[in-house]
């Protein structure tokens, strides 16, 4: 079965854009070859700025952040594709729309992935161009944080505050609709 010309073009373009996945895997392999001290220094130096944009990761244990960086997995989305909710994403290249915001490289989204109740998660991002990102799921994040009391506490409290705020908004909307 042969692909038509348009499918061939799309596949070539996707394979070209997905080189990000190979590069991210190579970087992770390099980190794994380093001594623990050097691994920590490099991982934190390279990712400190972007991790600081995630409120519940601020002031957590450096070892937790190192493990988090090593657990991030690369992913590529084609234009108009929706990135599934339930993940924390770090945009590497491309442009996406998330809610009412335009996302560019170096930005993060999916902070509400810490919520157990997926009905309280608001938006999925949509790729406006080929999108390369790193991501981690809620279950992976929680499993990692389980070994680090500060990280576990910060994530838990951030989830409680976020869930409470969104529940209050939902209730207010229901009251307004009932009137």
PDB file of C-alpha atoms in Angstrom:
ATOM      1  CA  UNK A   1       0.000   0.000   0.000  1.00  0.00           C
ATOM      2  CA  UNK A   2       1.450   3.297  -1.100  1.00  0.00           C
ATOM      3  CA  UNK A   3       0.892   6.617   0.580  1.00  0.00           C
ATOM      4  CA  UNK A   4      -0.422   9.417  -1.596  1.00  0.00           C
ATOM      5  CA  UNK A   5       1.781  12.473  -2.241  1.00  0.00           C
ATOM      6  CA  UNK A   6       0.213  14.539   0.566  1.00  0.00           C
ATOM      7  CA  UNK A   7       0.639  11.722   3.114  1.00  0.00           C
ATOM      8  CA  UNK A   8       4.250  11.249   2.003  1.00  0.00           C
ATOM      9  CA  UNK A   9       4.910  14.977   2.469  1.00  0.00           C
ATOM     10  CA  UNK A  10       3.280  14.976   5.918  1.00  0.00           C
ATOM     11  CA  UNK A  11       5.253  11.910   6.987  1.00  0.00           C
ATOM     12  CA  UNK A  12       8.563  13.421   5.790  1.00  0.00           C
ATOM     13  CA  UNK A  13       7.787  16.654   7.623  1.00  0.00           C
ATOM     14  CA  UNK A  14       6.854  14.783  10.812  1.00  0.00           C
ATOM     15  CA  UNK A  15      10.037  12.693  10.721  1.00  0.00           C
ATOM     16  CA  UNK A  16      12.074  15.845  10.203  1.00  0.00           C
ATOM     17  CA  UNK A  17      10.383  17.582  13.140  1.00  0.00           C
ATOM     18  CA  UNK A  18      10.611  14.520  15.402  1.00  0.00           C
ATOM     19  CA  UNK A  19      14.422  14.694  15.452  1.00  0.00           C
ATOM     20  CA  UNK A  20      13.796  16.495  18.756  1.00  0.00           C
ATOM     21  CA  UNK A  21      12.897  13.130  20.282  1.00  0.00           C
ATOM     22  CA  UNK A  22      16.233  11.595  19.317  1.00  0.00           C
ATOM     23  CA  UNK A  23      18.133  14.658  20.574  1.00  0.00           C
ATOM     24  CA  UNK A  24      16.302  14.581  23.930  1.00  0.00           C
ATOM     25  CA  UNK A  25      16.992  10.866  24.315  1.00  0.00           C
ATOM     26  CA  UNK A  26      20.687  11.448  23.546  1.00  0.00           C
ATOM     27  CA  UNK A  27      20.846  14.236  26.130  1.00  0.00           C
ATOM     28  CA  UNK A  28      19.264  11.950  28.742  1.00  0.00           C
ATOM     29  CA  UNK A  29      21.785   9.188  27.927  1.00  0.00           C
ATOM     30  CA  UNK A  30      24.631  11.682  28.328  1.00  0.00           C
ATOM     31  CA  UNK A  31      23.287  12.772  31.723  1.00  0.00           C
ATOM     32  CA  UNK A  32      23.057   9.144  32.812  1.00  0.00           C
ATOM     33  CA  UNK A  33      26.743   8.642  31.961  1.00  0.00           C
ATOM     34  CA  UNK A  34      27.823  11.478  34.283  1.00  0.00           C
ATOM     35  CA  UNK A  35      28.719  11.167  37.927  1.00  0.00           C
ATOM     36  CA  UNK A  36      25.815  11.986  40.269  1.00  0.00           C
ATOM     37  CA  UNK A  37      27.391  15.329  41.244  1.00  0.00           C
ATOM     38  CA  UNK A  38      27.995  16.407  37.648  1.00  0.00           C
ATOM     39  CA  UNK A  39      24.588  15.073  36.615  1.00  0.00           C
ATOM     40  CA  UNK A  40      22.956  17.264  39.264  1.00  0.00           C
ATOM     41  CA  UNK A  41      24.901  20.380  38.303  1.00  0.00           C
ATOM     42  CA  UNK A  42      24.210  20.025  34.564  1.00  0.00           C
ATOM     43  CA  UNK A  43      20.534  19.025  34.908  1.00  0.00           C
ATOM     44  CA  UNK A  44      19.766  21.907  37.253  1.00  0.00           C
ATOM     45  CA  UNK A  45      21.753  24.454  35.261  1.00  0.00           C
ATOM     46  CA  UNK A  46      20.103  23.560  31.948  1.00  0.00           C
ATOM     47  CA  UNK A  47      16.550  23.370  33.316  1.00  0.00           C
ATOM     48  CA  UNK A  48      16.463  25.771  36.281  1.00  0.00           C
ATOM     49  CA  UNK A  49      14.837  28.650  34.385  1.00  0.00           C
ATOM     50  CA  UNK A  50      11.983  26.641  32.900  1.00  0.00           C
ATOM     51  CA  UNK A  51      11.307  24.655  36.095  1.00  0.00           C
ATOM     52  CA  UNK A  52      11.053  27.939  38.015  1.00  0.00           C
ATOM     53  CA  UNK A  53       7.968  28.754  35.907  1.00  0.00           C
ATOM     54  CA  UNK A  54       6.058  25.897  37.560  1.00  0.00           C
ATOM     55  CA  UNK A  55       4.844  27.206  40.937  1.00  0.00           C
ATOM     56  CA  UNK A  56       4.629  23.861  42.715  1.00  0.00           C
ATOM     57  CA  UNK A  57       8.247  23.011  41.804  1.00  0.00           C
ATOM     58  CA  UNK A  58       9.736  26.125  43.420  1.00  0.00           C
ATOM     59  CA  UNK A  59      11.951  25.468  46.438  1.00  0.00           C
ATOM     60  CA  UNK A  60      11.690  21.684  46.182  1.00  0.00           C
ATOM     61  CA  UNK A  61      14.654  19.390  46.799  1.00  0.00           C
ATOM     62  CA  UNK A  62      17.394  19.642  44.141  1.00  0.00           C
ATOM     63  CA  UNK A  63      17.554  15.832  43.955  1.00  0.00           C
ATOM     64  CA  UNK A  64      13.829  15.760  43.183  1.00  0.00           C
ATOM     65  CA  UNK A  65      14.329  18.274  40.350  1.00  0.00           C
ATOM     66  CA  UNK A  66      17.159  16.152  38.932  1.00  0.00           C
ATOM     67  CA  UNK A  67      14.945  13.057  38.959  1.00  0.00           C
ATOM     68  CA  UNK A  68      12.143  15.086  37.378  1.00  0.00           C
ATOM     69  CA  UNK A  69      14.404  16.260  34.547  1.00  0.00           C
ATOM     70  CA  UNK A  70      15.545  12.694  33.913  1.00  0.00           C
ATOM     71  CA  UNK A  71      11.907  11.498  33.833  1.00  0.00           C
ATOM     72  CA  UNK A  72      10.771  14.035  31.202  1.00  0.00           C
ATOM     73  CA  UNK A  73       9.883  12.369  27.898  1.00  0.00           C
ATOM     74  CA  UNK A  74       9.990  14.034  24.474  1.00  0.00           C
ATOM     75  CA  UNK A  75       6.858  14.275  22.345  1.00  0.00           C
ATOM     76  CA  UNK A  76       5.990  15.863  18.976  1.00  0.00           C
ATOM     77  CA  UNK A  77       2.568  17.115  17.854  1.00  0.00           C
ATOM     78  CA  UNK A  78       1.569  17.973  14.280  1.00  0.00           C
ATOM     79  CA  UNK A  79      -0.207  21.248  13.457  1.00  0.00           C
ATOM     80  CA  UNK A  80      -3.807  21.345  14.794  1.00  0.00           C
ATOM     81  CA  UNK A  81      -3.182  18.288  16.998  1.00  0.00           C
ATOM     82  CA  UNK A  82      -4.357  18.552  20.591  1.00  0.00           C
ATOM     83  CA  UNK A  83      -1.910  17.708  23.388  1.00  0.00           C
ATOM     84  CA  UNK A  84      -3.683  15.476  25.922  1.00  0.00           C
ATOM     85  CA  UNK A  85      -4.364  16.799  29.414  1.00  0.00           C
ATOM     86  CA  UNK A  86      -2.894  15.049  32.443  1.00  0.00           C
ATOM     87  CA  UNK A  87       0.703  16.015  31.689  1.00  0.00           C
ATOM     88  CA  UNK A  88       3.035  18.834  32.597  1.00  0.00           C
ATOM     89  CA  UNK A  89       4.612  20.083  29.352  1.00  0.00           C
ATOM     90  CA  UNK A  90       7.732  22.121  28.638  1.00  0.00           C
ATOM     91  CA  UNK A  91       7.645  23.595  25.132  1.00  0.00           C
ATOM     92  CA  UNK A  92      10.920  23.110  23.255  1.00  0.00           C
ATOM     93  CA  UNK A  93       9.976  24.383  19.796  1.00  0.00           C
ATOM     94  CA  UNK A  94       6.897  25.462  17.888  1.00  0.00           C
ATOM     95  CA  UNK A  95       3.827  27.475  18.827  1.00  0.00           C
ATOM     96  CA  UNK A  96       0.642  26.358  20.595  1.00  0.00           C
ATOM     97  CA  UNK A  97      -2.558  27.840  21.925  1.00  0.00           C
ATOM     98  CA  UNK A  98      -3.540  27.009  25.515  1.00  0.00           C
ATOM     99  CA  UNK A  99      -6.812  28.499  26.685  1.00  0.00           C
ATOM    100  CA  UNK A 100      -6.462  32.156  25.736  1.00  0.00           C
ATOM    101  CA  UNK A 101      -2.646  32.171  25.667  1.00  0.00           C
ATOM    102  CA  UNK A 102      -0.121  31.652  22.904  1.00  0.00           C
ATOM    103  CA  UNK A 103       2.743  29.433  24.014  1.00  0.00           C
ATOM    104  CA  UNK A 104       6.267  29.743  22.648  1.00  0.00           C
ATOM    105  CA  UNK A 105       9.486  27.817  23.422  1.00  0.00           C
ATOM    106  CA  UNK A 106      10.550  27.881  27.061  1.00  0.00           C
ATOM    107  CA  UNK A 107       6.992  28.125  28.397  1.00  0.00           C
ATOM    108  CA  UNK A 108       5.135  25.430  30.306  1.00  0.00           C
ATOM    109  CA  UNK A 109       1.521  24.319  30.463  1.00  0.00           C
ATOM    110  CA  UNK A 110      -0.577  21.651  32.100  1.00  0.00           C
ATOM    111  CA  UNK A 111       0.124  22.778  35.676  1.00  0.00           C
ATOM    112  CA  UNK A 112      -3.361  21.551  36.578  1.00  0.00           C
ATOM    113  CA  UNK A 113      -2.241  17.978  35.883  1.00  0.00           C
ATOM    114  CA  UNK A 114      -1.664  17.742  39.642  1.00  0.00           C
ATOM    115  CA  UNK A 115      -5.448  17.576  40.123  1.00  0.00           C
ATOM    116  CA  UNK A 116      -6.837  14.089  40.736  1.00  0.00           C
ATOM    117  CA  UNK A 117     -10.258  15.151  39.446  1.00  0.00           C
ATOM    118  CA  UNK A 118      -9.725  15.501  35.696  1.00  0.00           C
ATOM    119  CA  UNK A 119     -13.055  17.362  35.391  1.00  0.00           C
ATOM    120  CA  UNK A 120     -11.290  20.306  37.062  1.00  0.00           C
ATOM    121  CA  UNK A 121      -8.518  20.386  34.461  1.00  0.00           C
ATOM    122  CA  UNK A 122      -9.316  23.248  32.115  1.00  0.00           C
ATOM    123  CA  UNK A 123      -7.590  23.247  28.762  1.00  0.00           C
ATOM    124  CA  UNK A 124      -5.699  21.107  26.305  1.00  0.00           C
ATOM    125  CA  UNK A 125      -3.131  22.877  24.166  1.00  0.00           C
ATOM    126  CA  UNK A 126      -3.492  22.836  20.388  1.00  0.00           C
ATOM    127  CA  UNK A 127      -0.420  22.922  18.149  1.00  0.00           C
ATOM    128  CA  UNK A 128      -0.346  25.827  15.692  1.00  0.00           C
ATOM    129  CA  UNK A 129       2.835  24.457  14.121  1.00  0.00           C
ATOM    130  CA  UNK A 130       4.908  21.350  14.678  1.00  0.00           C
ATOM    131  CA  UNK A 131       5.345  21.251  18.429  1.00  0.00           C
ATOM    132  CA  UNK A 132       8.230  19.621  20.287  1.00  0.00           C
ATOM    133  CA  UNK A 133       7.884  19.337  24.041  1.00  0.00           C
ATOM    134  CA  UNK A 134       9.022  17.419  27.079  1.00  0.00           C
ATOM    135  CA  UNK A 135       6.343  16.014  29.354  1.00  0.00           C
ATOM    136  CA  UNK A 136       5.686  14.055  32.516  1.00  0.00           C
ATOM    137  CA  UNK A 137       2.402  12.504  33.642  1.00  0.00           C
ATOM    138  CA  UNK A 138       0.707  13.086  36.963  1.00  0.00           C
ATOM    139  CA  UNK A 139       1.324   9.499  38.080  1.00  0.00           C
ATOM    140  CA  UNK A 140       5.048   9.747  37.259  1.00  0.00           C
ATOM    141  CA  UNK A 141       5.337  13.089  39.060  1.00  0.00           C
ATOM    142  CA  UNK A 142       3.538  11.814  42.171  1.00  0.00           C
ATOM    143  CA  UNK A 143       5.670   8.668  42.222  1.00  0.00           C
ATOM    144  CA  UNK A 144       8.865  10.752  42.023  1.00  0.00           C
ATOM    145  CA  UNK A 145       7.684  13.201  44.706  1.00  0.00           C
ATOM    146  CA  UNK A 146       6.845  10.319  47.035  1.00  0.00           C
ATOM    147  CA  UNK A 147      10.551  10.101  47.967  1.00  0.00           C
ATOM    148  CA  UNK A 148      10.926  13.842  48.637  1.00  0.00           C
ATOM    149  CA  UNK A 149       8.831  15.299  51.486  1.00  0.00           C
ATOM    150  CA  UNK A 150       9.119  18.958  50.459  1.00  0.00           C
ATOM    151  CA  UNK A 151       8.156  18.251  46.850  1.00  0.00           C
ATOM    152  CA  UNK A 152       5.320  15.959  47.912  1.00  0.00           C
ATOM    153  CA  UNK A 153       3.942  18.580  50.294  1.00  0.00           C
ATOM    154  CA  UNK A 154       4.198  21.443  47.776  1.00  0.00           C
ATOM    155  CA  UNK A 155       2.468  19.418  45.058  1.00  0.00           C
ATOM    156  CA  UNK A 156      -0.265  18.248  47.434  1.00  0.00           C
ATOM    157  CA  UNK A 157      -0.971  21.776  48.765  1.00  0.00           C
ATOM    158  CA  UNK A 158      -0.913  23.277  45.267  1.00  0.00           C
ATOM    159  CA  UNK A 159      -3.427  20.633  44.145  1.00  0.00           C
ATOM    160  CA  UNK A 160      -5.701  21.324  47.146  1.00  0.00           C
ATOM    161  CA  UNK A 161      -5.659  25.085  46.553  1.00  0.00           C
ATOM    162  CA  UNK A 162      -6.247  24.703  42.823  1.00  0.00           C
ATOM    163  CA  UNK A 163      -9.072  22.176  43.295  1.00  0.00           C
ATOM    164  CA  UNK A 164     -10.728  24.359  45.925  1.00  0.00           C
ATOM    165  CA  UNK A 165     -10.555  27.456  43.724  1.00  0.00           C
ATOM    166  CA  UNK A 166     -11.934  25.683  40.669  1.00  0.00           C
ATOM    167  CA  UNK A 167     -14.690  23.998  42.678  1.00  0.00           C
ATOM    168  CA  UNK A 168     -15.796  27.356  44.103  1.00  0.00           C
ATOM    169  CA  UNK A 169     -15.920  28.807  40.583  1.00  0.00           C
ATOM    170  CA  UNK A 170     -17.980  25.831  39.344  1.00  0.00           C
ATOM    171  CA  UNK A 171     -20.405  26.195  42.246  1.00  0.00           C
ATOM    172  CA  UNK A 172     -20.738  29.942  41.648  1.00  0.00           C
ATOM    173  CA  UNK A 173     -21.494  29.290  37.979  1.00  0.00           C
ATOM    174  CA  UNK A 174     -24.155  26.730  38.956  1.00  0.00           C
ATOM    175  CA  UNK A 175     -25.759  29.220  41.366  1.00  0.00           C
ATOM    176  CA  UNK A 176     -25.758  31.913  38.661  1.00  0.00           C
ATOM    177  CA  UNK A 177     -27.362  29.533  36.164  1.00  0.00           C
ATOM    178  CA  UNK A 178     -30.045  28.560  38.674  1.00  0.00           C
ATOM    179  CA  UNK A 179     -31.095  32.192  39.221  1.00  0.00           C
TER     180      UNK A 179
END
